[in-house]
Coordinates of C-alpha atoms (C1' of nucleotides) in Angstrom, one line a residue:
Chain A
X1 CA 0.0 0.0 0.0
X2 CA 2.4 2.6 -1.2
X3 CA 1.6 6.2 -0.2
X4 CA 2.3 9.6 -1.9
X5 CA 5.3 11.5 -0.9
X6 CA 3.3 14.0 1.1
X7 CA 1.3 11.3 2.9
X8 CA 4.6 9.6 3.7
X9 CA 6.1 12.7 5.2
X10 CA 2.9 13.3 7.2
X11 CA 3.0 9.8 8.5
X12 CA 6.6 10.3 9.6
X13 CA 5.7 13.4 11.5
X14 CA 2.8 11.6 13.1
X15 CA 5.1 8.9 14.4
X16 CA 7.6 11.5 15.8
X17 CA 4.8 13.3 17.6
X18 CA 3.3 10.1 19.0
X19 CA 6.8 9.0 20.0
X20 CA 7.6 12.3 21.8
X21 CA 4.4 12.0 23.8
X22 CA 4.7 8.3 24.7
X23 CA 8.4 8.7 25.7
X24 CA 7.6 11.6 27.9
X25 CA 4.6 9.8 29.4
X26 CA 6.2 6.5 30.2
X27 CA 9.9 6.9 29.7
X28 CA 12.0 5.7 26.8
X29 CA 12.7 2.2 28.1
X30 CA 9.2 1.4 29.1
X31 CA 7.8 2.5 25.7
X32 CA 7.8 -0.1 23.0
X33 CA 7.9 0.8 19.3
X34 CA 4.6 -1.1 18.8
X35 CA 3.0 1.2 21.4
X36 CA 4.4 4.3 19.5
X37 CA 3.1 3.0 16.2
X38 CA -0.3 2.2 17.6
X39 CA -0.5 5.8 19.0
X40 CA 0.3 7.0 15.5
X41 CA -2.5 4.8 14.2
X42 CA -0.4 2.0 12.5
X43 CA 1.0 -1.4 13.1
X44 CA 4.6 -1.9 14.3
X45 CA 6.0 -3.4 11.1
X46 CA 6.0 -0.1 9.2
X47 CA 8.3 1.6 11.6
X48 CA 11.6 0.7 9.8
X49 CA 10.3 2.3 6.6
X50 CA 10.8 5.6 8.4
X51 CA 13.6 5.1 10.9
X52 CA 16.8 3.1 11.1
X53 CA 16.4 2.3 14.8
X54 CA 14.6 3.1 18.0
X55 CA 17.6 5.4 18.9
X56 CA 16.9 7.5 15.8
X57 CA 13.3 8.1 16.7
X58 CA 14.2 8.9 20.3
X59 CA 16.6 11.5 19.1
X60 CA 14.0 13.0 16.7
X61 CA 11.3 12.9 19.3
X62 CA 13.4 14.8 21.8
X63 CA 14.4 17.4 19.2
X64 CA 10.8 17.8 18.2
X65 CA 9.5 18.2 21.7
X66 CA 12.2 20.8 22.5
X67 CA 11.3 22.7 19.3
X68 CA 7.6 22.7 20.3
X69 CA 8.5 24.1 23.8
X70 CA 10.8 26.7 22.2
X71 CA 8.1 27.9 19.9
X72 CA 5.6 28.2 22.7
X73 CA 8.1 30.1 24.8
X74 CA 8.8 32.5 22.0
X75 CA 5.2 33.1 21.5
X76 CA 4.6 33.6 25.2
X77 CA 7.4 36.1 25.4
X78 CA 6.6 38.0 22.3
X79 CA 3.1 39.0 23.4
X80 CA 4.3 41.2 26.2
X81 CA 7.3 43.2 27.5
X82 CA 10.5 41.2 27.9
X83 CA 10.2 40.9 31.7
X84 CA 6.5 40.1 31.7
X85 CA 6.8 37.6 28.8
X86 CA 9.4 35.6 30.7
X87 CA 7.4 35.7 33.9
X88 CA 4.3 34.3 32.1
X89 CA 6.5 31.5 30.6
X90 CA 7.9 30.7 34.1
X91 CA 4.4 30.8 35.7
X92 CA 3.0 28.4 33.1
X93 CA 6.0 26.1 33.5
X94 CA 5.7 26.0 37.3
X95 CA 2.0 25.3 37.3
X96 CA 0.1 22.3 38.5
X97 CA -1.3 21.9 35.0
X98 CA 2.3 21.3 33.6
X99 CA 3.1 19.0 36.5
X100 CA 0.1 16.8 35.5
X101 CA 0.7 16.9 31.8
X102 CA 3.9 14.9 31.4
X103 CA 3.2 13.7 27.9
X104 CA 3.1 17.3 26.5
X105 CA 5.4 19.0 29.0
X106 CA 9.0 19.8 29.2
X107 CA 11.1 17.0 27.8
X108 CA 14.0 17.7 30.1
X109 CA 11.8 17.2 33.2
X110 CA 10.3 14.1 31.7
X111 CA 13.5 12.5 30.3
X112 CA 16.5 14.0 32.1
X113 CA 17.8 10.8 33.5
X114 CA 17.6 9.1 30.1
X115 CA 19.3 12.1 28.5
X116 CA 22.1 12.2 31.1
X117 CA 22.9 8.5 30.4
X118 CA 22.6 8.7 26.6
X119 CA 25.3 9.2 23.9
X120 CA 25.4 9.9 20.2
X121 CA 22.5 11.5 18.5
X122 CA 20.2 11.6 21.6
X123 CA 22.8 13.4 23.6
X124 CA 23.5 15.8 20.7
X125 CA 19.9 16.7 20.2
X126 CA 19.5 17.3 23.9
X127 CA 22.5 19.5 24.3
X128 CA 21.7 21.5 21.2
X129 CA 18.1 22.0 22.3
X130 CA 19.1 23.1 25.7
X131 CA 21.5 25.7 24.4
X132 CA 18.7 27.2 22.3
X133 CA 16.4 27.3 25.4
X134 CA 19.1 29.1 27.3
X135 CA 19.4 31.7 24.5
X136 CA 15.6 32.3 24.5
X137 CA 15.6 32.9 28.2
X138 CA 18.8 35.0 28.2
X139 CA 17.4 37.2 25.5
X140 CA 14.6 38.3 27.9
X141 CA 17.0 39.3 30.7
X142 CA 18.1 42.9 31.1
X143 CA 21.8 42.3 31.6
X144 CA 25.0 41.8 29.6
X145 CA 25.1 38.8 27.3
X146 CA 27.4 36.8 29.6
X147 CA 25.6 37.6 32.8
X148 CA 22.2 36.9 31.2
X149 CA 23.4 33.5 30.0
X150 CA 24.5 32.6 33.5
X151 CA 21.3 33.8 35.0
X152 CA 19.3 31.9 32.4
X153 CA 21.2 28.7 33.3
X154 CA 20.2 29.2 36.9
X155 CA 16.6 29.9 36.2
X156 CA 16.2 27.0 33.8
X157 CA 17.9 24.3 36.0
X158 CA 15.9 25.5 39.0
X159 CA 12.7 25.2 37.0
X160 CA 13.4 21.7 35.8
X161 CA 14.3 20.6 39.4
X162 CA 11.1 22.1 40.8
X163 CA 8.7 20.5 38.3
X164 CA 10.6 17.2 38.5
X165 CA 10.5 17.0 42.3
X166 CA 6.9 18.2 42.3
X167 CA 6.2 15.0 40.3
X168 CA 8.3 12.8 42.5
X169 CA 6.6 13.8 45.7
X170 CA 3.5 11.9 46.5
X171 CA 1.8 14.4 48.7
X172 CA -0.2 17.0 46.7
X173 CA 0.2 19.7 49.3
X174 CA 4.0 19.4 49.3
X175 CA 4.1 19.2 45.6
X176 CA 2.1 22.5 45.3
X177 CA 4.4 24.1 47.8
X178 CA 7.4 23.2 45.7
X179 CA 5.9 24.9 42.7
X180 CA 4.8 27.9 44.7
X181 CA 8.2 28.4 46.3
X182 CA 9.9 28.1 42.9
X183 CA 7.6 30.8 41.4
X184 CA 8.3 33.0 44.5
X185 CA 12.0 32.9 43.9
X186 CA 12.2 32.9 40.2
X187 CA 9.5 35.4 39.1
X188 CA 11.5 38.3 40.7
X189 CA 14.6 37.1 39.0
X190 CA 12.8 37.4 35.6
X191 CA 11.6 41.0 36.1
Chain B
X1 CA 25.3 -24.3 50.6
X2 CA 23.3 -22.9 53.5
X3 CA 24.8 -19.9 55.3
X4 CA 24.7 -18.8 58.9
X5 CA 22.1 -16.2 59.8
X6 CA 24.6 -13.5 60.1
X7 CA 26.2 -14.4 56.7
X8 CA 22.7 -14.3 55.2
X9 CA 22.0 -10.9 56.5
X10 CA 25.3 -9.6 55.3
X11 CA 24.7 -11.0 51.9
X12 CA 21.3 -9.3 51.7
X13 CA 22.9 -6.0 52.7
X14 CA 25.6 -6.5 50.0
X15 CA 22.9 -7.0 47.4
X16 CA 21.0 -3.9 48.4
X17 CA 24.2 -1.8 48.3
X18 CA 25.2 -3.2 44.9
X19 CA 21.7 -2.7 43.6
X20 CA 21.6 0.9 44.8
X21 CA 24.9 1.7 43.0
X22 CA 24.0 -0.1 39.8
X23 CA 20.5 1.4 39.6
X24 CA 22.0 4.9 40.1
X25 CA 24.7 4.3 37.6
X26 CA 22.6 2.9 34.7
X27 CA 19.0 3.4 35.7
X28 CA 16.5 0.9 37.0
X29 CA 15.3 -0.4 33.6
X30 CA 18.7 -0.9 32.1
X31 CA 20.0 -2.8 35.1
X32 CA 19.4 -6.5 35.2
X33 CA 19.2 -8.6 38.3
X34 CA 22.0 -10.7 37.0
X35 CA 24.1 -7.6 36.9
X36 CA 23.2 -6.6 40.4
X37 CA 24.0 -10.1 41.7
X38 CA 27.3 -10.2 39.9
X39 CA 28.2 -6.8 41.5
X40 CA 27.4 -8.4 44.8
X41 CA 29.6 -11.3 44.0
X42 CA 27.0 -14.0 43.3
X43 CA 25.0 -15.6 40.5
X44 CA 21.5 -14.5 39.7
X45 CA 19.7 -17.6 40.9
X46 CA 20.0 -16.7 44.6
X47 CA 18.3 -13.4 44.3
X48 CA 14.8 -14.8 45.2
X49 CA 16.1 -16.2 48.5
X50 CA 16.4 -12.6 49.6
X51 CA 13.7 -10.6 47.7
X52 CA 10.2 -11.3 46.4
X53 CA 10.7 -9.3 43.2
X54 CA 12.8 -6.7 41.4
X55 CA 10.4 -4.0 42.6
X56 CA 11.2 -4.9 46.2
X57 CA 15.0 -4.5 45.8
X58 CA 14.5 -1.3 43.9
X59 CA 12.5 0.1 46.8
X60 CA 15.0 -1.0 49.4
X61 CA 17.9 0.3 47.3
X62 CA 16.4 3.7 47.1
X63 CA 15.6 3.8 50.8
X64 CA 19.2 2.7 51.5
X65 CA 20.8 5.3 49.3
X66 CA 18.6 8.0 50.8
X67 CA 19.6 6.8 54.3
X68 CA 23.3 7.0 53.3
X69 CA 22.9 10.5 52.0
X70 CA 21.0 11.6 55.1
X71 CA 23.7 10.3 57.4
X72 CA 26.4 12.0 55.5
X73 CA 24.5 15.3 55.5
X74 CA 23.9 15.0 59.2
X75 CA 27.6 14.4 59.8
X76 CA 28.5 17.3 57.5
X77 CA 26.2 19.6 59.3
X78 CA 27.1 18.6 62.8
X79 CA 30.7 19.4 62.5
X80 CA 30.1 23.2 62.2
X81 CA 27.7 25.9 63.0
X82 CA 24.2 25.5 61.5
X83 CA 24.8 27.9 58.6
X84 CA 28.3 26.7 57.7
X85 CA 27.3 23.1 58.0
X86 CA 24.5 23.5 55.5
X87 CA 26.8 25.5 53.2
X88 CA 29.4 22.7 53.2
X89 CA 26.7 20.1 52.4
X90 CA 25.5 22.3 49.5
X91 CA 29.0 22.9 48.2
X92 CA 29.7 19.2 48.2
X93 CA 26.4 18.4 46.4
X94 CA 27.0 21.0 43.7
X95 CA 30.5 19.9 43.0
X96 CA 32.0 18.4 39.8
X97 CA 33.0 15.4 41.9
X98 CA 29.3 14.7 42.7
X99 CA 28.3 15.3 39.1
X100 CA 30.8 12.6 38.0
X101 CA 29.9 10.1 40.7
X102 CA 26.4 9.0 39.7
X103 CA 26.7 5.6 41.3
X104 CA 27.3 6.9 44.8
X105 CA 25.5 10.3 44.5
X106 CA 22.1 11.6 45.2
X107 CA 19.4 9.1 44.3
X108 CA 16.9 11.8 43.4
X109 CA 19.2 13.2 40.8
X110 CA 20.0 9.7 39.5
X111 CA 16.5 8.2 39.5
X112 CA 14.0 11.1 39.6
X113 CA 12.2 10.1 36.4
X114 CA 11.9 6.5 37.5
X115 CA 10.6 7.7 40.9
X116 CA 8.0 10.1 39.4
X117 CA 6.6 7.2 37.3
X118 CA 6.6 4.6 40.1
X119 CA 3.9 3.5 42.5
X120 CA 3.6 1.3 45.5
X121 CA 6.6 0.7 47.7
X122 CA 9.1 2.6 45.4
X123 CA 7.0 5.7 45.5
X124 CA 6.5 5.3 49.3
X125 CA 10.2 4.9 50.0
X126 CA 10.9 7.9 47.8
X127 CA 8.4 10.3 49.4
X128 CA 9.3 9.3 52.9
X129 CA 13.0 9.7 52.2
X130 CA 12.5 13.1 50.7
X131 CA 10.5 14.3 53.6
X132 CA 13.4 13.4 56.0
X133 CA 15.9 15.3 53.7
X134 CA 13.7 18.3 53.9
X135 CA 13.6 18.1 57.7
X136 CA 17.4 17.9 57.9
X137 CA 17.8 21.0 55.7
X138 CA 15.0 22.9 57.4
X139 CA 16.6 22.2 60.8
X140 CA 19.7 24.2 59.7
X141 CA 17.8 27.3 58.6
X142 CA 17.3 30.2 61.0
X143 CA 13.6 30.8 60.6
X144 CA 10.2 29.6 61.8
X145 CA 9.5 26.0 61.3
X146 CA 7.0 26.6 58.5
X147 CA 9.2 29.1 56.7
X148 CA 12.3 26.9 57.0
X149 CA 10.4 24.0 55.5
X150 CA 9.4 26.0 52.5
X151 CA 12.9 27.4 52.0
X152 CA 14.3 23.8 52.3
X153 CA 12.0 22.7 49.6
X154 CA 13.2 25.5 47.3
X155 CA 16.9 24.8 48.1
X156 CA 16.6 21.0 47.6
X157 CA 14.7 21.1 44.4
X158 CA 17.1 23.7 42.9
X159 CA 20.0 21.5 43.9
X160 CA 18.6 18.5 42.3
X161 CA 17.8 20.4 39.1
X162 CA 21.3 21.8 38.9
X163 CA 23.2 18.5 39.3
X164 CA 20.7 16.8 37.0
X165 CA 21.1 19.3 34.2
X166 CA 24.8 19.5 34.8
X167 CA 24.8 15.8 33.9
X168 CA 22.5 16.3 30.9
X169 CA 24.6 19.0 29.2
X170 CA 27.4 17.7 27.1
X171 CA 29.7 20.7 27.2
X172 CA 31.9 20.7 30.3
X173 CA 32.2 24.5 30.5
X174 CA 28.4 24.9 30.5
X175 CA 28.1 22.1 33.1
X176 CA 30.6 23.8 35.4
X177 CA 28.8 27.1 35.0
X178 CA 25.5 25.5 36.0
X179 CA 27.0 24.2 39.2
X180 CA 28.8 27.5 39.9
X181 CA 25.6 29.5 39.4
X182 CA 23.6 27.2 41.7
X183 CA 26.3 27.6 44.4
X184 CA 26.2 31.3 43.9
X185 CA 22.5 31.5 44.5
X186 CA 22.1 28.9 47.2
X187 CA 25.0 29.4 49.5
X188 CA 23.7 32.8 50.6
X189 CA 20.3 31.3 51.2
X190 CA 21.9 28.8 53.6
X191 CA 23.7 31.4 55.7
Chain C
dT1 C1' 28.2 -32.9 74.1
dG2 C1' 27.0 -35.7 70.1
dT3 C1' 24.0 -37.5 66.4
dA4 C1' 20.3 -37.4 62.8
dC5 C1' 17.4 -34.9 60.3
dA6 C1' 15.2 -30.7 58.5
dT7 C1' 16.1 -26.3 56.6
dC8 C1' 17.7 -23.3 53.4
dA9 C1' 21.5 -20.0 50.8
dG10 C1' 23.5 -20.4 46.6
dT11 C1' 24.2 -22.5 41.8
dG12 C1' 23.2 -22.9 37.1
dA13 C1' 19.8 -24.5 33.7
dA14 C1' 15.4 -23.5 31.9
dC15 C1' 11.0 -21.1 31.1
dG16 C1' 8.2 -17.5 29.2
dC17 C1' 7.4 -13.1 27.8
dG18 C1' 8.3 -8.6 25.8
dC19 C1' 10.5 -6.1 22.5
dG20 C1' 13.7 -4.5 18.7
dT21 C1' 14.3 -6.0 14.3
dT22 C1' 13.6 -8.6 9.8
dC23 C1' 10.9 -10.4 6.1
dA24 C1' 7.5 -11.9 2.5
dC25 C1' 3.7 -10.0 0.7
dT26 C1' 0.2 -6.5 -1.0
dG27 C1' -1.4 -2.9 -3.7
dA28 C1' -1.2 2.1 -4.6
dT29 C1' 2.1 5.6 -6.4
dG30 C1' 5.7 7.2 -9.3
dT31 C1' 8.1 7.0 -13.7
dA32 C1' 9.6 5.9 -18.3
dC33 C1' 8.2 5.5 -22.8
Chain D
dT1 C1' -2.5 11.6 -22.4
dG2 C1' -2.2 6.6 -21.7
dT3 C1' 0.1 2.2 -20.5
dA4 C1' 3.5 -1.0 -18.3
dC5 C1' 6.6 -1.6 -14.9
dA6 C1' 9.4 -0.5 -10.9
dT7 C1' 9.1 1.4 -6.4
dC8 C1' 7.9 1.3 -1.8
dA9 C1' 4.5 2.3 2.6
dG10 C1' 2.2 -0.5 5.4
dT11 C1' 0.8 -5.3 7.3
dG12 C1' 1.3 -9.1 10.2
dA13 C1' 4.0 -13.2 11.1
dA14 C1' 8.4 -14.6 12.7
dC15 C1' 13.1 -14.4 14.7
dG16 C1' 16.3 -13.8 18.5
dC17 C1' 17.9 -11.9 22.4
dG18 C1' 17.6 -10.2 27.2
dC19 C1' 15.6 -10.5 31.4
dG20 C1' 12.5 -11.5 35.4
dT21 C1' 11.3 -15.6 37.5
dT22 C1' 11.2 -20.6 38.6
dC23 C1' 13.2 -25.0 39.8
dA24 C1' 16.0 -29.2 40.9
dC25 C1' 20.0 -29.9 43.2
dT26 C1' 23.9 -29.3 46.6
dG27 C1' 25.9 -29.1 51.0
dA28 C1' 26.6 -26.4 55.1
dT29 C1' 23.8 -24.7 59.2
dG30 C1' 20.2 -25.1 62.7
dT31 C1' 17.6 -27.9 65.7
dA32 C1' 15.5 -31.7 68.3
dC33 C1' 16.6 -35.5 70.9

DNA sequence: TGTACATCAGTGAACGCGCGTTCACTGATGTAC
DNA sequence: TGTACATCAGTGAACGCGCGTTCACTGATGTAC
């Protein structure tokens, strides 16, 4: 059942998107390719018509989810003044809604351990994506380029730690407090 | 080859310790029980004489590594004045040495994603251990109980985020900067 | 204290399942004339 | 523009390996007398 070039490209995108959500939801190891293909509306056999290996789709899925986050951050920032734009991005990131929505949330928070242990294309996609995130945040900060980059690293790593531990903790009250404290400390830093 | 009660108990401890290091080094999913047992100096068949399942040893390994970290933090804090004790603990946590030593380092940084997705005994051991960590840090802070707990949550989650992202990033210079920025922001908060 | 038997920690083979990967096949698309 | 053939996306079965778990067996330890 051969498909047109456009249909093939769309299918490939659909697989990457499904993969990026499934990986974030359940982790790379616990997500089978059959599961990914089912989420994309296909059977598992066709996978290798689009990718050479699981590793390849993991790398693309990570790159894709970082791109999506970057785009939404840029939109969120552009609508307002630099300081307010960054604040609204941080508030959304450190919200209970984001904590709940692992599948569509920050890929660093969802896959940090996998990323840290990976090599090759996965590691490369991760590092490159993070560097672009840092740039987007740094561009909103009213300091010299070098100082803004350092501050952006601090803001970003704290945000990831907060959302991650908010997901680790079982008690909802403590989890909410973690997010609230992070907002309290980071929103002023973004002004 | 039956062993004495004491020898059996020591073997069990050896397995838990080996498991806690292997899990932190390579992740829970990527670590096989055969690998854990080999690290403990045995063959895999004997595992079920000590544990009912992999899940059980995971929960115990996490509890054990948290206990070890707690003990070392208490020792590090006790040696000096409250403020300085906490500062030295934070400095050690946010050091390149800790970043490199995943197998013996913070279990939250090494296994946060696994923890966040787990349920049952693993989740329980994690939540309980984190609560005790928060208490140890809060006890060092010169504020009211409630305020100290909130501040401890902020300090801890930021520390975890920093060491985690320092491991995710491929570039050593950026990784060092992440740790340096985190120290810069958190050491004053601990004074 | 000594003896006989039950217990059980550890070994290594085997089982069974899941999953990444491969493959023969189908039939619609792309291409050459 | 139409026709014939090559291409190839997708299907579903199958392969092979790794890994969690089980099991028969061994021989030292624990226990009852």
